[in-house]
PDB file of C-alpha atoms in Angstrom:
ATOM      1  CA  UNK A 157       0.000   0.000   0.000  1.00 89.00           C
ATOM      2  CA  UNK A 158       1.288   3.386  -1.394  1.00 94.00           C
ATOM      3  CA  UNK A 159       0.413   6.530   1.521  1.00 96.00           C
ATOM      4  CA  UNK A 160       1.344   9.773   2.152  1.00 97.00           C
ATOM      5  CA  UNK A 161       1.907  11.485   5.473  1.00 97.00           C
ATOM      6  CA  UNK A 162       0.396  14.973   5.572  1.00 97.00           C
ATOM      7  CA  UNK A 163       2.104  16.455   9.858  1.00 96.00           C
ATOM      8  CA  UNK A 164       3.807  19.346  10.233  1.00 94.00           C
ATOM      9  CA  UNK A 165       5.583  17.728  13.106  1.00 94.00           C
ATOM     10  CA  UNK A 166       8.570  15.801  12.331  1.00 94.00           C
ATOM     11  CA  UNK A 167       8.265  13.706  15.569  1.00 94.00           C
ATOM     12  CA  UNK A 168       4.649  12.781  14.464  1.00 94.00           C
ATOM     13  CA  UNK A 169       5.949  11.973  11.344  1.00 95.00           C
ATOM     14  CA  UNK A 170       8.432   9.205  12.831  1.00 95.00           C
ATOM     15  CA  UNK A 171       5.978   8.186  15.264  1.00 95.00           C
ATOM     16  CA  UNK A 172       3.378   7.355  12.417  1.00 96.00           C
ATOM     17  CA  UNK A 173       5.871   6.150  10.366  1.00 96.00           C
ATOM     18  CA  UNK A 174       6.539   3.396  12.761  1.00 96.00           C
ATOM     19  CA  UNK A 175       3.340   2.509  13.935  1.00 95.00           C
ATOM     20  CA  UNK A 176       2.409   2.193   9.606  1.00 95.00           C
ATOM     21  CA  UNK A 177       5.730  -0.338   9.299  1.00 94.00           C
ATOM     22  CA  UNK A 178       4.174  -2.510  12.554  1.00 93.00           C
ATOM     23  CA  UNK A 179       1.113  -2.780  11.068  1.00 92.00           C
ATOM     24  CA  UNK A 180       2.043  -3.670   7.714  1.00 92.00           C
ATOM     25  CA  UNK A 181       6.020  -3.808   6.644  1.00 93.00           C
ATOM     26  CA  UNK A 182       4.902  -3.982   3.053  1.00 93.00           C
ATOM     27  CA  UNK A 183       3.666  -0.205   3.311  1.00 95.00           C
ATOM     28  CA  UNK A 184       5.887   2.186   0.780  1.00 96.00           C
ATOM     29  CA  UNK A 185       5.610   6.092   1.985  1.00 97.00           C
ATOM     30  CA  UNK A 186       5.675   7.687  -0.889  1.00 97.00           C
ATOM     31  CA  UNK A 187       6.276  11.236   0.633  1.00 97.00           C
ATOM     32  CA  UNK A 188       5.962  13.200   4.140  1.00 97.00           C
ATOM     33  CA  UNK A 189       4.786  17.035   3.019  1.00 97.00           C
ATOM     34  CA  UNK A 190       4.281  19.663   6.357  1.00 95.00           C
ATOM     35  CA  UNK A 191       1.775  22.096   4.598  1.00 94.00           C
ATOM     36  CA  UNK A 192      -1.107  22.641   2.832  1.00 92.00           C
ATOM     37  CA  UNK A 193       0.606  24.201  -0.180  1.00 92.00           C
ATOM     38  CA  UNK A 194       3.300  21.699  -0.047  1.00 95.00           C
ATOM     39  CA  UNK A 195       0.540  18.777  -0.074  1.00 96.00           C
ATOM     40  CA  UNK A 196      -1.830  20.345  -2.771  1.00 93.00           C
ATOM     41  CA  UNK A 197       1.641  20.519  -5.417  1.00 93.00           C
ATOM     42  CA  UNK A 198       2.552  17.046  -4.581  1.00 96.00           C
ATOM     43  CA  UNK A 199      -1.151  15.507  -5.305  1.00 94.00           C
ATOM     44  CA  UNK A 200      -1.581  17.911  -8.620  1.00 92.00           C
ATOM     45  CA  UNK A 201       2.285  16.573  -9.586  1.00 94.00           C
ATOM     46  CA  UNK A 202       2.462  12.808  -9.020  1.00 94.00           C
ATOM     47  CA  UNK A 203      -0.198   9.841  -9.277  1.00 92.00           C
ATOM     48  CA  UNK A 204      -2.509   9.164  -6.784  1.00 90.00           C
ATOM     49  CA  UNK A 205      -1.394   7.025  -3.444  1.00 92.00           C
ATOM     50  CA  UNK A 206      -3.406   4.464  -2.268  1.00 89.00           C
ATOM     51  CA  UNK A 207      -4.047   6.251   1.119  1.00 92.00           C
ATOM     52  CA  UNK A 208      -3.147   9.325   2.823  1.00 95.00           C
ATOM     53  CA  UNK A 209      -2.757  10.529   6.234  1.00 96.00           C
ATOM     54  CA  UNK A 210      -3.463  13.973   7.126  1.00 96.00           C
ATOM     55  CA  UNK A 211      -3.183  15.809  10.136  1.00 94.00           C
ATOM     56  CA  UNK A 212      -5.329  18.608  10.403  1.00 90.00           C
ATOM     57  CA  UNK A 213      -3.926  21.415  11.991  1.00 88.00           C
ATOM     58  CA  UNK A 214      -1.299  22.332   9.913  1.00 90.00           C
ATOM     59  CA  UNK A 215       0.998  25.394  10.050  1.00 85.00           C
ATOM     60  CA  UNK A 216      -0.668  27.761   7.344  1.00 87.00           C
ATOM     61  CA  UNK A 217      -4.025  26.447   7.390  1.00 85.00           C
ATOM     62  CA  UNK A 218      -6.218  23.162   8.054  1.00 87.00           C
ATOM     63  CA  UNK A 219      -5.847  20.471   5.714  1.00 91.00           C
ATOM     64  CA  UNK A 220      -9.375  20.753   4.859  1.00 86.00           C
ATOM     65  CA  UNK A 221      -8.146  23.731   2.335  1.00 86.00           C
ATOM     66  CA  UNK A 222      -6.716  21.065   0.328  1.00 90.00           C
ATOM     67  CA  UNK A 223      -9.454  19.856  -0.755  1.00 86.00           C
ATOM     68  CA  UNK A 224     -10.464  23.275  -1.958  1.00 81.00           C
ATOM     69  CA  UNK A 225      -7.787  23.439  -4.059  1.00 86.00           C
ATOM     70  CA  UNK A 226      -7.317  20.105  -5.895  1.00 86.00           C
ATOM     71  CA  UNK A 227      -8.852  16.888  -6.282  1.00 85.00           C
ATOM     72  CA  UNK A 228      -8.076  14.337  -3.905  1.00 88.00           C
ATOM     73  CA  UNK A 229      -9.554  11.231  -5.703  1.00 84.00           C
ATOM     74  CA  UNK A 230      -7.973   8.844  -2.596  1.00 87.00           C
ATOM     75  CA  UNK A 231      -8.803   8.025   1.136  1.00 87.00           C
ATOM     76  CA  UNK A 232      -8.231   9.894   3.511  1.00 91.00           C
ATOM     77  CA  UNK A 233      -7.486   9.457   7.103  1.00 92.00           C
ATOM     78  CA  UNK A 234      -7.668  12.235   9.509  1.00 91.00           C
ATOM     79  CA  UNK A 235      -5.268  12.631  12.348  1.00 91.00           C
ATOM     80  CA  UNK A 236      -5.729  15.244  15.364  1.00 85.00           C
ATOM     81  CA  UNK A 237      -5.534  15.819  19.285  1.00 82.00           C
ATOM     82  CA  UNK A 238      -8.973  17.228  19.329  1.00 75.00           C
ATOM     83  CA  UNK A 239     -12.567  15.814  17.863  1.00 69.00           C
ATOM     84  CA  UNK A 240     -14.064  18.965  17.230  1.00 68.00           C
ATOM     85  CA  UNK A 241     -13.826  18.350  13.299  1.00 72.00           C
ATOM     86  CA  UNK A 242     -15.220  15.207  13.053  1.00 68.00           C
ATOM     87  CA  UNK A 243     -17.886  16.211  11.348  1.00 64.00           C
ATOM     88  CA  UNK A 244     -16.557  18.347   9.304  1.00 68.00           C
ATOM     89  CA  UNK A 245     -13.853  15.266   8.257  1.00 72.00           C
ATOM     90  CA  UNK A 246     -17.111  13.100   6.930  1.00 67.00           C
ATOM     91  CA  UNK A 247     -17.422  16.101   4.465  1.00 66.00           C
ATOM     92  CA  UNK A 248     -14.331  14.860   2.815  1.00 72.00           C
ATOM     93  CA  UNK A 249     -13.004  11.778   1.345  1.00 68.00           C
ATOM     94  CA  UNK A 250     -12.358  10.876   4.920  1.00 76.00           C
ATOM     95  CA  UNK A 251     -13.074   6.576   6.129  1.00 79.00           C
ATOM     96  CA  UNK A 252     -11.934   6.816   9.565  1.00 82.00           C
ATOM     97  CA  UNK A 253     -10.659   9.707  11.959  1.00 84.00           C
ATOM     98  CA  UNK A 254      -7.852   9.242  14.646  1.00 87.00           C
ATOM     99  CA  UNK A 255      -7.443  10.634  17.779  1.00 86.00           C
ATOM    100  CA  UNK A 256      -4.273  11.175  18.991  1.00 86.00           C
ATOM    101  CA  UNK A 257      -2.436   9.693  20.955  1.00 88.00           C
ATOM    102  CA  UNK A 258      -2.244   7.032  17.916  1.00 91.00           C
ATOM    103  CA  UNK A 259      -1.651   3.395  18.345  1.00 92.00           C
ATOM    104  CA  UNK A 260      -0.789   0.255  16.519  1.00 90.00           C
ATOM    105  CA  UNK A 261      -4.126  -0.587  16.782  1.00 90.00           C
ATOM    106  CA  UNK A 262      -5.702   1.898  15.502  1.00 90.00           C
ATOM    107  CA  UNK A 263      -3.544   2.206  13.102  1.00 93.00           C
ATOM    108  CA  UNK A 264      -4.740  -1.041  11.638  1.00 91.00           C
ATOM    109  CA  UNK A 265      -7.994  -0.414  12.136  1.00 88.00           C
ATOM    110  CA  UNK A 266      -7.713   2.411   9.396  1.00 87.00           C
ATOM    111  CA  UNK A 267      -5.922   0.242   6.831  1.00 90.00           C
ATOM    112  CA  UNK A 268      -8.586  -2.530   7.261  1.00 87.00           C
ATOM    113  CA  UNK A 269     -10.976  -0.354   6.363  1.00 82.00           C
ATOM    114  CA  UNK A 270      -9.440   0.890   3.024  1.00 81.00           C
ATOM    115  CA  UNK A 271      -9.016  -3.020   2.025  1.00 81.00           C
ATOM    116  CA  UNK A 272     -12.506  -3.403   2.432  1.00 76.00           C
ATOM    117  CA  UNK A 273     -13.274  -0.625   0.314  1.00 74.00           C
ATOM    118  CA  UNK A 274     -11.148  -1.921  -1.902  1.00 70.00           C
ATOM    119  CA  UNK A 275     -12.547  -5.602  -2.076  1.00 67.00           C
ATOM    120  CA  UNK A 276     -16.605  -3.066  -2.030  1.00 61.00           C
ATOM    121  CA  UNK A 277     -15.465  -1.221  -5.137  1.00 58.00           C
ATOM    122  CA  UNK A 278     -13.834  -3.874  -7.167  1.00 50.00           C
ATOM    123  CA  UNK A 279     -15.455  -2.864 -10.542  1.00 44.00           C
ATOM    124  CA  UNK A 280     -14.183   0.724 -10.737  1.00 48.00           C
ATOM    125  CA  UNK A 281     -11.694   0.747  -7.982  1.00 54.00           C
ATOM    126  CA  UNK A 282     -12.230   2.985  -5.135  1.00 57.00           C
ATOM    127  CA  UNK A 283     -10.210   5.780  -6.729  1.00 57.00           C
ATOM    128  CA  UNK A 284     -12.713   6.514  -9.352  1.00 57.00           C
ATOM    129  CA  UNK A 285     -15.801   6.621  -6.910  1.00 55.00           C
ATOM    130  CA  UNK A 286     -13.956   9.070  -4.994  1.00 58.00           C
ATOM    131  CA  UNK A 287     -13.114  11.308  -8.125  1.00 54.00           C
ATOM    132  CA  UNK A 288     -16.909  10.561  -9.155  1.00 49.00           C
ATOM    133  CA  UNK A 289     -15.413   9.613 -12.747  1.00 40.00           C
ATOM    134  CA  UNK A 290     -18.020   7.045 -13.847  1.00 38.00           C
ATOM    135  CA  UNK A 291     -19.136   6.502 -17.135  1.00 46.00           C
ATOM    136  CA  UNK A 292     -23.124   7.190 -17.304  1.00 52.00           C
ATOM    137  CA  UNK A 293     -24.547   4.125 -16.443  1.00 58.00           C
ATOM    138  CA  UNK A 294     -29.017   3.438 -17.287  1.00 74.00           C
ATOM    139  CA  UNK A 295     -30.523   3.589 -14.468  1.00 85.00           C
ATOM    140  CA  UNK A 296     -34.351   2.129 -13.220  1.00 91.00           C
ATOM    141  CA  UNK A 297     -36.802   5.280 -12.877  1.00 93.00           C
ATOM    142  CA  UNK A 298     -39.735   3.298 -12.144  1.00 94.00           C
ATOM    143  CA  UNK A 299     -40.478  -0.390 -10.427  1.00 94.00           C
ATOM    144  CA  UNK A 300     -43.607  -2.163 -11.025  1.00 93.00           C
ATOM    145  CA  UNK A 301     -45.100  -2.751  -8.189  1.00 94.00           C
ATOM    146  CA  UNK A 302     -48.291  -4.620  -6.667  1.00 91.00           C
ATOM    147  CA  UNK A 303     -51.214  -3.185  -4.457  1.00 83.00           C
ATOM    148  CA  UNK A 304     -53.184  -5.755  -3.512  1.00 82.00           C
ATOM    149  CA  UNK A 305     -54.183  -7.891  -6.737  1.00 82.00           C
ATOM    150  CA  UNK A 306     -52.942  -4.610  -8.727  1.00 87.00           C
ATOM    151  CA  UNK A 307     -50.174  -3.808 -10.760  1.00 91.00           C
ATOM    152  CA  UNK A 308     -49.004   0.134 -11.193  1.00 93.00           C
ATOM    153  CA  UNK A 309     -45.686   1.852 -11.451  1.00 94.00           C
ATOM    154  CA  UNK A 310     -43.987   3.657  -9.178  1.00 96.00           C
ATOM    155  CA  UNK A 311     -41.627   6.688  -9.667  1.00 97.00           C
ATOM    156  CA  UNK A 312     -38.134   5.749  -7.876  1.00 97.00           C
ATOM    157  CA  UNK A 313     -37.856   9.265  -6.902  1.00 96.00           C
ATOM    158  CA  UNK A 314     -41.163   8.713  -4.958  1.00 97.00           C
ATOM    159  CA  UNK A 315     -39.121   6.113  -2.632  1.00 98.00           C
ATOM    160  CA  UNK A 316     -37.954   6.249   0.579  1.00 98.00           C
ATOM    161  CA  UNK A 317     -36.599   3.274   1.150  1.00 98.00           C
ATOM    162  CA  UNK A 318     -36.856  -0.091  -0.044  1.00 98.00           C
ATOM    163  CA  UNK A 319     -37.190  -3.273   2.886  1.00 98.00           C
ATOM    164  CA  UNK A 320     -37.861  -6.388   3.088  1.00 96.00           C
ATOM    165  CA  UNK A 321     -40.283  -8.751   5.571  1.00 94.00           C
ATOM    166  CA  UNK A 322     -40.493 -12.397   5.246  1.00 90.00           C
ATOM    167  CA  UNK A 323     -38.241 -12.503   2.299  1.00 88.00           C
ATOM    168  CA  UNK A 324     -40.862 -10.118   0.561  1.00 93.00           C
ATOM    169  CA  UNK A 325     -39.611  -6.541  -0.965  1.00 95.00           C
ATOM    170  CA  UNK A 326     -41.310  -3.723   0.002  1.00 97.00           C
ATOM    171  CA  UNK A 327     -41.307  -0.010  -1.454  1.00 98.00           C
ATOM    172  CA  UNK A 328     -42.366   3.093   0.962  1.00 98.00           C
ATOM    173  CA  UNK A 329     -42.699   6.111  -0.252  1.00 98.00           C
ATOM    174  CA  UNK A 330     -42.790   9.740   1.327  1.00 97.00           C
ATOM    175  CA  UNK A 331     -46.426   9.501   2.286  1.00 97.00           C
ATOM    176  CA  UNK A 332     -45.647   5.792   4.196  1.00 96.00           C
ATOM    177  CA  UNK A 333     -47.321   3.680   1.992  1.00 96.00           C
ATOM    178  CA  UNK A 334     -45.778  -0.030   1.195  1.00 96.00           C
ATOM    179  CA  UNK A 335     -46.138  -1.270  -1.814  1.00 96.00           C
ATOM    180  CA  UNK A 336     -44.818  -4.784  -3.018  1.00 95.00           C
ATOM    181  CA  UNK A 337     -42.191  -5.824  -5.472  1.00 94.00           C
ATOM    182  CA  UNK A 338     -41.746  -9.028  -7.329  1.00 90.00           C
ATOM    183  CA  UNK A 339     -37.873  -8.517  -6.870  1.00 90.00           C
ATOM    184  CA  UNK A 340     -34.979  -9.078  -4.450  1.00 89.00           C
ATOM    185  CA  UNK A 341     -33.265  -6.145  -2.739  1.00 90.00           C
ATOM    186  CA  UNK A 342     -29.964  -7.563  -4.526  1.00 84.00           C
ATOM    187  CA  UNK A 343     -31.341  -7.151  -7.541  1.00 86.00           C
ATOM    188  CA  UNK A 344     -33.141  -3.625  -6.764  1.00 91.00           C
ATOM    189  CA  UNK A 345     -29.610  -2.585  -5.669  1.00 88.00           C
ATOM    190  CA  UNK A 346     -28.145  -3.366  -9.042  1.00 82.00           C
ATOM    191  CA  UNK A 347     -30.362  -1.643 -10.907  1.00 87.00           C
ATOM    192  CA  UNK A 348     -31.062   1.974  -8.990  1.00 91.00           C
ATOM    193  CA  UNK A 349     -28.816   4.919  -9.208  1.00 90.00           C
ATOM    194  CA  UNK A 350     -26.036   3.962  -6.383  1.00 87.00           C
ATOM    195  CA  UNK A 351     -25.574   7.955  -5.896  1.00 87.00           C
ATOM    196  CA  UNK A 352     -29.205   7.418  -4.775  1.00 93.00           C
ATOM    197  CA  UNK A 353     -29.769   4.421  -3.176  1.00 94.00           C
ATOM    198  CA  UNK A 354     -27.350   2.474  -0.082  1.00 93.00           C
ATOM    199  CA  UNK A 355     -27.509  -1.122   0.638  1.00 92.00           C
ATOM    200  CA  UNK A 356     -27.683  -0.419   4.642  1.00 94.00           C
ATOM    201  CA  UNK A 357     -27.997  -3.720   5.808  1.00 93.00           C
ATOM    202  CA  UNK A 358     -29.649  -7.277   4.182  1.00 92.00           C
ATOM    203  CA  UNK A 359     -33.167  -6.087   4.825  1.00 95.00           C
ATOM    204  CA  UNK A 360     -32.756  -2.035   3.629  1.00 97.00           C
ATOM    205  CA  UNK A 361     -32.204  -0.187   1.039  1.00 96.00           C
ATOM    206  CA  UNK A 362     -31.988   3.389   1.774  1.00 98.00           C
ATOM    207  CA  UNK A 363     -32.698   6.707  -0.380  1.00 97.00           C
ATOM    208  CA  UNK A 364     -30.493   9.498   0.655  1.00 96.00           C
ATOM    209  CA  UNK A 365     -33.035  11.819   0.580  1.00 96.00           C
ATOM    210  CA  UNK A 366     -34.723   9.469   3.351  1.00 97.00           C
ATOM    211  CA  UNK A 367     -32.052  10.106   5.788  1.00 97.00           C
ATOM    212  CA  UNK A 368     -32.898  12.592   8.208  1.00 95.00           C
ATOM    213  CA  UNK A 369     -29.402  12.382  10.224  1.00 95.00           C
ATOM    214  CA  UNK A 370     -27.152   9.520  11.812  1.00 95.00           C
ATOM    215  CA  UNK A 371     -24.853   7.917  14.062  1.00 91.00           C
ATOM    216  CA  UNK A 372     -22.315   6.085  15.613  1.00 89.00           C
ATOM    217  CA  UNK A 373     -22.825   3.407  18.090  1.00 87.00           C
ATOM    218  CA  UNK A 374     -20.751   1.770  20.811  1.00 79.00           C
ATOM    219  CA  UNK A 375     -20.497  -1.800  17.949  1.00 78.00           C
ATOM    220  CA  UNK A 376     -19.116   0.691  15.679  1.00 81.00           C
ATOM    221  CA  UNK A 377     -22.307   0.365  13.576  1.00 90.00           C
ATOM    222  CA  UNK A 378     -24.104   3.299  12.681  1.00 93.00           C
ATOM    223  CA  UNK A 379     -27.706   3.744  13.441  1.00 95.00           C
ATOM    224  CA  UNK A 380     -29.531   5.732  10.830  1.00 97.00           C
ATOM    225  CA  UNK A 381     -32.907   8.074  10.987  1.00 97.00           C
ATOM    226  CA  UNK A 382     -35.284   7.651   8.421  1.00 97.00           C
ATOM    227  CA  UNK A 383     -38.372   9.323   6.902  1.00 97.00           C
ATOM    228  CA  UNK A 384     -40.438   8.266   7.060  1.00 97.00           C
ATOM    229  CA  UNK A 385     -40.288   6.206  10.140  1.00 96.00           C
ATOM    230  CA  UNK A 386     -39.797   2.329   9.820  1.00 96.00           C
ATOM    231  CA  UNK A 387     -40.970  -0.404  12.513  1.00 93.00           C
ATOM    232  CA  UNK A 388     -37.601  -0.930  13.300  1.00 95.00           C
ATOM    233  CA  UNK A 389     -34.061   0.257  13.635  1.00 95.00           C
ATOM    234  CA  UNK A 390     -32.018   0.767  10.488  1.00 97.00           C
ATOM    235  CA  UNK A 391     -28.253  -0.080  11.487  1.00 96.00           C
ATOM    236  CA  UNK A 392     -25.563   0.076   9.388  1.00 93.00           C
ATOM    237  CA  UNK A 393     -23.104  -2.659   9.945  1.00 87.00           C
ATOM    238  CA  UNK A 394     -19.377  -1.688  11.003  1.00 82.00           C
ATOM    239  CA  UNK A 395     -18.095  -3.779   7.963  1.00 77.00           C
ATOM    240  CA  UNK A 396     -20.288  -1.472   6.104  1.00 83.00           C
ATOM    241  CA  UNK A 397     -19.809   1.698   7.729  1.00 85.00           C
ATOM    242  CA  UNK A 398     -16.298   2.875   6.041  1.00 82.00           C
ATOM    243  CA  UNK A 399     -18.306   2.719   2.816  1.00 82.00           C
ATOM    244  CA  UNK A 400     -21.631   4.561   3.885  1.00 88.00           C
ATOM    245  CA  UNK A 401     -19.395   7.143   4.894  1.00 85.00           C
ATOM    246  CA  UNK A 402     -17.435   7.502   1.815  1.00 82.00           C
ATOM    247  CA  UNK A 403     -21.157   7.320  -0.167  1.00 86.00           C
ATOM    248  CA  UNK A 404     -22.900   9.528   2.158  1.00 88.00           C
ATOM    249  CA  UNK A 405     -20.295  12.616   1.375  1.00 81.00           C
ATOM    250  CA  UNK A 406     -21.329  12.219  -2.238  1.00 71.00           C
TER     251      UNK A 406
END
């Protein structure tokens, strides 16, 4: 795995460094930059790394800026003392957030989550959902779906969220009614807009639109708020999480 180190402090740096070479000796750095304006010629200069990173107090601005002023089509991970960003650091391309003081641990924690990223986005690499450079892809705007012994079709903007009950699929919509469809969720996944729609769990499938707010639990799952309401709690796994938060951004 390819990373860059983004820390103005050069005993951070070493610190990191070694913590990065416990947790995986086959990890090349590829550079160690101290400022914004160092970073952002770097990423516009050379490919991009696998991973990066970045603390976020830096010494002429946060590294948040960089992000203003160049693409960063690659993970993130955000390194600070303090948690008062971390919601700000979901805005970003950021999968995990660490608190200093870092360990091993955690350390590893962050790369497991980029491999399973990795092994999510095997069709167009993780990379290119980041960067959002997809090429245009048909999706559904309308399911058929069943009301009793009727058959109508549905708008797939008029969907909240899509769930299942006994093995059956389900449609809401805004005004909370359920209407049935003749297909899986797996297959309902594959065919709306993924921008759109998130696999939360095996029994939802979630319009963003339909998410009022969420979060974190003490599994590392993340619990999310619908609307309109469902009979249940919608949690998304911790295996799953990395990637909501990478989707949820946009």
């Amino acid at each position: 795995m390819r990373i860059i180190i983004v820390e103005d402090e050069t005993t951070a740096v070493r610190q990191l460094e070694t913590l990065l070479q416990a947790a995986d000796p086959g990890i090349e750095i590829l550079a160690r930059l101290e400022s914004v304006h160092e970073t952002v010629k770097w990423i516009t200069t050379h490919p991009a790394p696998d991973l990066a990173f970045f603390d976020i107090q830096l010494a002429d601005d946060t590294s948040f800026s960089i992000f203003e002023q160049c693409e960063v089509s690659f993970p993130v991970v955000f390194v600070t003392a303090y948690d008062d960003y971390l919601l700000q650091a979901f805005e970003y391309n950021s999968i995990h957030y660490l608190l200093k003081p870092i360990t091993t641990e955690k350390v590893s924690q962050a790369l497991q989550k980029v491999r399973q990223l990795e092994r999510h986005f095997t069709a167009g690499g993780l990379h290119d959902f980041l960067s959002a450079r997809k090429e245009p892809v048909a999706y559904r705007s309308r399911l058929i779906v069943r009301k009793g012994v009727d058959y109508a079709p549905l708008e797939v903007g008029d969907i909240a969220y899509i769930f299942t009950d006994h093995k059956i699929s389900f449609a809401r919509t805004w005004q909370g009614e359920n209407f049935m469809v003749d297909q899986p969720l797996s297959e309902l996944e594959a065919q709306l807009d993924p921008a759109q729609f998130f696999r939360a769990n095996r029994q939802y499938l979630v319009n963003i639109r339909a998410i009022r707010r969420f979060k974190s639990t003490d599994q590392s799952k993340i619990l999310l708020e619908l609307t309109p309401e469902p009979k249940e709690e919608v949690l998304v796994g911790k295996d799953r999480a990395g990637v909501f938060r990478v989707w949820v951004r946009g």
